[in-house]
PDB file of C-alpha atoms in Angstrom:
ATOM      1  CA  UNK A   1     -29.199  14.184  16.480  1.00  0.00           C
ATOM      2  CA  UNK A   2     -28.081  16.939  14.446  1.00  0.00           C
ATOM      3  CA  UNK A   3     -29.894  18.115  12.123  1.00  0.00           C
ATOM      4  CA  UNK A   4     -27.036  19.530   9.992  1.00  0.00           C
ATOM      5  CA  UNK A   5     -25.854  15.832   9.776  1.00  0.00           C
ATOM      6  CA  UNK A   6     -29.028  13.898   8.377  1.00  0.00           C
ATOM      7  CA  UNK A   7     -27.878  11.856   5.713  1.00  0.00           C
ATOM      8  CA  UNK A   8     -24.851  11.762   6.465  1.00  0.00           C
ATOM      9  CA  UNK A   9     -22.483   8.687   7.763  1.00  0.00           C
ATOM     10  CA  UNK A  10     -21.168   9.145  11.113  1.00  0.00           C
ATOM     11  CA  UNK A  11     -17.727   7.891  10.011  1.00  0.00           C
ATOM     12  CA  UNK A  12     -15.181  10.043   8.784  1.00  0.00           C
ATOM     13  CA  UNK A  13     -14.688  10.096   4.967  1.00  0.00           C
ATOM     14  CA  UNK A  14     -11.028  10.057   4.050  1.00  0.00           C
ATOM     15  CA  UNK A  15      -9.992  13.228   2.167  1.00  0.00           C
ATOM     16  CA  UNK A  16      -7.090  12.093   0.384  1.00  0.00           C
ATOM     17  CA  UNK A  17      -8.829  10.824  -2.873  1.00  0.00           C
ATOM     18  CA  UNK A  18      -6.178   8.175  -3.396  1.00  0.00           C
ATOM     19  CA  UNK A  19      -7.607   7.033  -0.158  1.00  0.00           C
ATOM     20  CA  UNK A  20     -10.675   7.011  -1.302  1.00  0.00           C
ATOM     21  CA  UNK A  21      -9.361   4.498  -4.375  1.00  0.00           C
ATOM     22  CA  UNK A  22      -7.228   2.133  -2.105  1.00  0.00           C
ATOM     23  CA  UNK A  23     -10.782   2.047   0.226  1.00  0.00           C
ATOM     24  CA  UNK A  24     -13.586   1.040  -2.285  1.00  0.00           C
ATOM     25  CA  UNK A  25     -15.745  -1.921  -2.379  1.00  0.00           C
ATOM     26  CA  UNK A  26     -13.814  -3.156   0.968  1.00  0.00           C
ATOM     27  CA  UNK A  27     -15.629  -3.868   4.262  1.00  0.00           C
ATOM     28  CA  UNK A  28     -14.493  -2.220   7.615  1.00  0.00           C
ATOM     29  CA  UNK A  29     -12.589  -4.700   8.781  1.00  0.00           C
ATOM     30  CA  UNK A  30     -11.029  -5.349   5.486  1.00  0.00           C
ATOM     31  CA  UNK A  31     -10.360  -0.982   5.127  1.00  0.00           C
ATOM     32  CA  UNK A  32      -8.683  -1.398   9.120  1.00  0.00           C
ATOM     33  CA  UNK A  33      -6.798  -4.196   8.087  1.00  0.00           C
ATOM     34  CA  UNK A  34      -5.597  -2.051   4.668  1.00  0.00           C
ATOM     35  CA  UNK A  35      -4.645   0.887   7.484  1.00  0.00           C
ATOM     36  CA  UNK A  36      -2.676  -1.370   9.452  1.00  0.00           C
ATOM     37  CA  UNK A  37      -0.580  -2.566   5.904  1.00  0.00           C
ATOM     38  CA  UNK A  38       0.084   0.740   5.153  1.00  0.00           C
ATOM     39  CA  UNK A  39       1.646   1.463   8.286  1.00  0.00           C
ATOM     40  CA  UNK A  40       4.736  -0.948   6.568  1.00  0.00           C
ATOM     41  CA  UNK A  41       5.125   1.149   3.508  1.00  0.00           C
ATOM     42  CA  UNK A  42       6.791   4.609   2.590  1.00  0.00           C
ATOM     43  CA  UNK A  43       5.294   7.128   0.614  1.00  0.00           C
ATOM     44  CA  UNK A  44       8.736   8.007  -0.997  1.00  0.00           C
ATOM     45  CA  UNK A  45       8.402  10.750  -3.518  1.00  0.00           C
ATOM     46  CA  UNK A  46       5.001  10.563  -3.855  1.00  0.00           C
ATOM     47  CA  UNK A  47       2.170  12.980  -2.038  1.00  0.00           C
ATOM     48  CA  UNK A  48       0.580  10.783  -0.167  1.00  0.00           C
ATOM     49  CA  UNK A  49       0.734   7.305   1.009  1.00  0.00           C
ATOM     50  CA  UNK A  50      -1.996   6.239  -0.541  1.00  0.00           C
ATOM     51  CA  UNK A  51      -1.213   7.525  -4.203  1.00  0.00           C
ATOM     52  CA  UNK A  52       2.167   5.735  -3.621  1.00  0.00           C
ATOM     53  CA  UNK A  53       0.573   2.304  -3.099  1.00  0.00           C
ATOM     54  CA  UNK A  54      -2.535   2.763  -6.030  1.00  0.00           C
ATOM     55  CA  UNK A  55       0.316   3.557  -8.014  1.00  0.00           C
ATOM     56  CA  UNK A  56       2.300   1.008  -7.528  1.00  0.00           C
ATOM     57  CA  UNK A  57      -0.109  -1.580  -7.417  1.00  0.00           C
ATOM     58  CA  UNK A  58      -1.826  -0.280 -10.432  1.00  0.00           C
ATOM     59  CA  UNK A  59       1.844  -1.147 -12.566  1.00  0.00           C
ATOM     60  CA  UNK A  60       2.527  -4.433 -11.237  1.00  0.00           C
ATOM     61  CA  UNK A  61      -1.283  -5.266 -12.605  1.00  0.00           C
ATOM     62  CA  UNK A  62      -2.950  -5.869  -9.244  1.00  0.00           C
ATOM     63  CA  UNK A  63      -5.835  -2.717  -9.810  1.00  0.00           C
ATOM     64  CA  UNK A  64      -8.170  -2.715  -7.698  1.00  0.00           C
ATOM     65  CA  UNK A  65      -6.884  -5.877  -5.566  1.00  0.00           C
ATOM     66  CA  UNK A  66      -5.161  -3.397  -3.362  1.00  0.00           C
ATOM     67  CA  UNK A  67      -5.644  -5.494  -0.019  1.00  0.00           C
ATOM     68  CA  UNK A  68      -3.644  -8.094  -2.018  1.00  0.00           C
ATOM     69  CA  UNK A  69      -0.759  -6.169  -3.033  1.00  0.00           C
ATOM     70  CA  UNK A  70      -0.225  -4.797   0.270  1.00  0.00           C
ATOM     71  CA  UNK A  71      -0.923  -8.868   1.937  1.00  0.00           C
ATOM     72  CA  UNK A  72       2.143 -10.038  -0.522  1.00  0.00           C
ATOM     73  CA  UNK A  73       4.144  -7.239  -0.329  1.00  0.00           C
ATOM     74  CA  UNK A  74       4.038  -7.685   3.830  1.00  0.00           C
ATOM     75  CA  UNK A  75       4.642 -11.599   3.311  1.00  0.00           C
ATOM     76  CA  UNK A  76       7.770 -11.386   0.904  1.00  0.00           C
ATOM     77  CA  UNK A  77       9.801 -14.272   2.347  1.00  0.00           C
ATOM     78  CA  UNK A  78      13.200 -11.953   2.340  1.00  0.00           C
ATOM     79  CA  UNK A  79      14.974 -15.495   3.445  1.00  0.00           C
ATOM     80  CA  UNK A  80      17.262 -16.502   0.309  1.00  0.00           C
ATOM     81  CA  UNK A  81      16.628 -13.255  -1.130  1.00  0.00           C
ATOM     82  CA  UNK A  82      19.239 -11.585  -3.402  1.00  0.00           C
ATOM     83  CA  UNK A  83      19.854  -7.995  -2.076  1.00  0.00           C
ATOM     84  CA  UNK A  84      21.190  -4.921  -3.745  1.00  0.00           C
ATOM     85  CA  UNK A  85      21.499  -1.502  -2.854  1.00  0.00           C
ATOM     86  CA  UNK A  86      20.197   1.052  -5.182  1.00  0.00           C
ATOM     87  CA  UNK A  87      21.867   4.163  -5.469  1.00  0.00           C
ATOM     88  CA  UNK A  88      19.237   6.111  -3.239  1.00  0.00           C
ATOM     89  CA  UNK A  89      19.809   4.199  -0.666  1.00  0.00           C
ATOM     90  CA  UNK A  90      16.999   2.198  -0.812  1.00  0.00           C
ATOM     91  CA  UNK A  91      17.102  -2.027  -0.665  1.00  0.00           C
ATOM     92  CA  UNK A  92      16.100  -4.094  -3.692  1.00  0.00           C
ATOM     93  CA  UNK A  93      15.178  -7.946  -2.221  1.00  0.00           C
ATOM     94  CA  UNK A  94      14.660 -10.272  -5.181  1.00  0.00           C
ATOM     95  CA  UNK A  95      13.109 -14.078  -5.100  1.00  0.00           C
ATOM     96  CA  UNK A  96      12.326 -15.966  -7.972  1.00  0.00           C
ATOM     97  CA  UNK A  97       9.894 -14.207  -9.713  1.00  0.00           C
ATOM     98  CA  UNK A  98       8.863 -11.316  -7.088  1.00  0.00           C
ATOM     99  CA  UNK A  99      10.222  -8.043  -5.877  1.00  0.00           C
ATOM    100  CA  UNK A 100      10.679  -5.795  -2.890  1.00  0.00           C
ATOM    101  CA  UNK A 101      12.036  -2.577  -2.720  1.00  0.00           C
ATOM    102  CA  UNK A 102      12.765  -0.740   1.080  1.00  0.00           C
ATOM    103  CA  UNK A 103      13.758   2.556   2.131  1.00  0.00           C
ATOM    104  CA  UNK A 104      14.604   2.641   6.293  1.00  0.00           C
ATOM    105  CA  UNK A 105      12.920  -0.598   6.619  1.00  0.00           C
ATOM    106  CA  UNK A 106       9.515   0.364   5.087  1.00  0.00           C
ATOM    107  CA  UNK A 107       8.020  -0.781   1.888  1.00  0.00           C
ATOM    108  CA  UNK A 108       8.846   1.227  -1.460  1.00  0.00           C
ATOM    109  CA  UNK A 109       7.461  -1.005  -4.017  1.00  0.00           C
ATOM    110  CA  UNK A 110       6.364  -4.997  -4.560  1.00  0.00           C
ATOM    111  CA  UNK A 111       5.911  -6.730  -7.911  1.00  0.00           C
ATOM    112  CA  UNK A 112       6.218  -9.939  -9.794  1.00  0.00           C
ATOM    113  CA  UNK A 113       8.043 -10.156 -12.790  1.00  0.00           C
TER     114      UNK A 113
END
């Protein structure tokens, strides 16, 4: 044991503080299953990944449910979806009352309207 390291978790702390956000009150497997989500989704012009997605999910009122935003954004049923194509380049899918925005086949955004 190191003494230098009493106290202290032996998992690595994520430094991005957005992470940090997007991570608490979750257990493990729910924080690996959060990491494997956000391997679907584009940070676009935000910093980090992370602030992109607490962002996000923060306007389309799901704060602090961020393992559901990122479980409906990955489920969006694109079949029967209207698509457009915003002047960036990125895809807009819409059905009924939900949202998906893409950008080289990751996720930009999700919502409900």
């Amino acid at each position: 044991m190191n003494p230098n390291n009493q106290g202290k978790s032996a998992q690595p702390q994520p430094t991005d503080p957005y992470e940090q956000i997007l991570f608490r009150g979750y257990t493990e497997d729910e924080i690996a299953e959060i990491k494997i989500l956000m391997e679907n989704w584009d940070k676009a012009t935000y910093s980090t990944l992370a602030l992109s997605i607490v962002d996000h999910a923060d306007r389309h009122d799901f704060e602090n449910n961020y393992l559901k935003y990122l479980r409906k954004a990955k489920n969006f049923n694109k079949k029967g979806a209207r698509k457009k194509i915003l002047s960036d380049g990125a895809v807009r899918w819409n059905k009924g009352n939900e949202f998906l925005i893409e950008r080289n086949g990751k996720i930009v955004s999700y919502g409900e309207n």
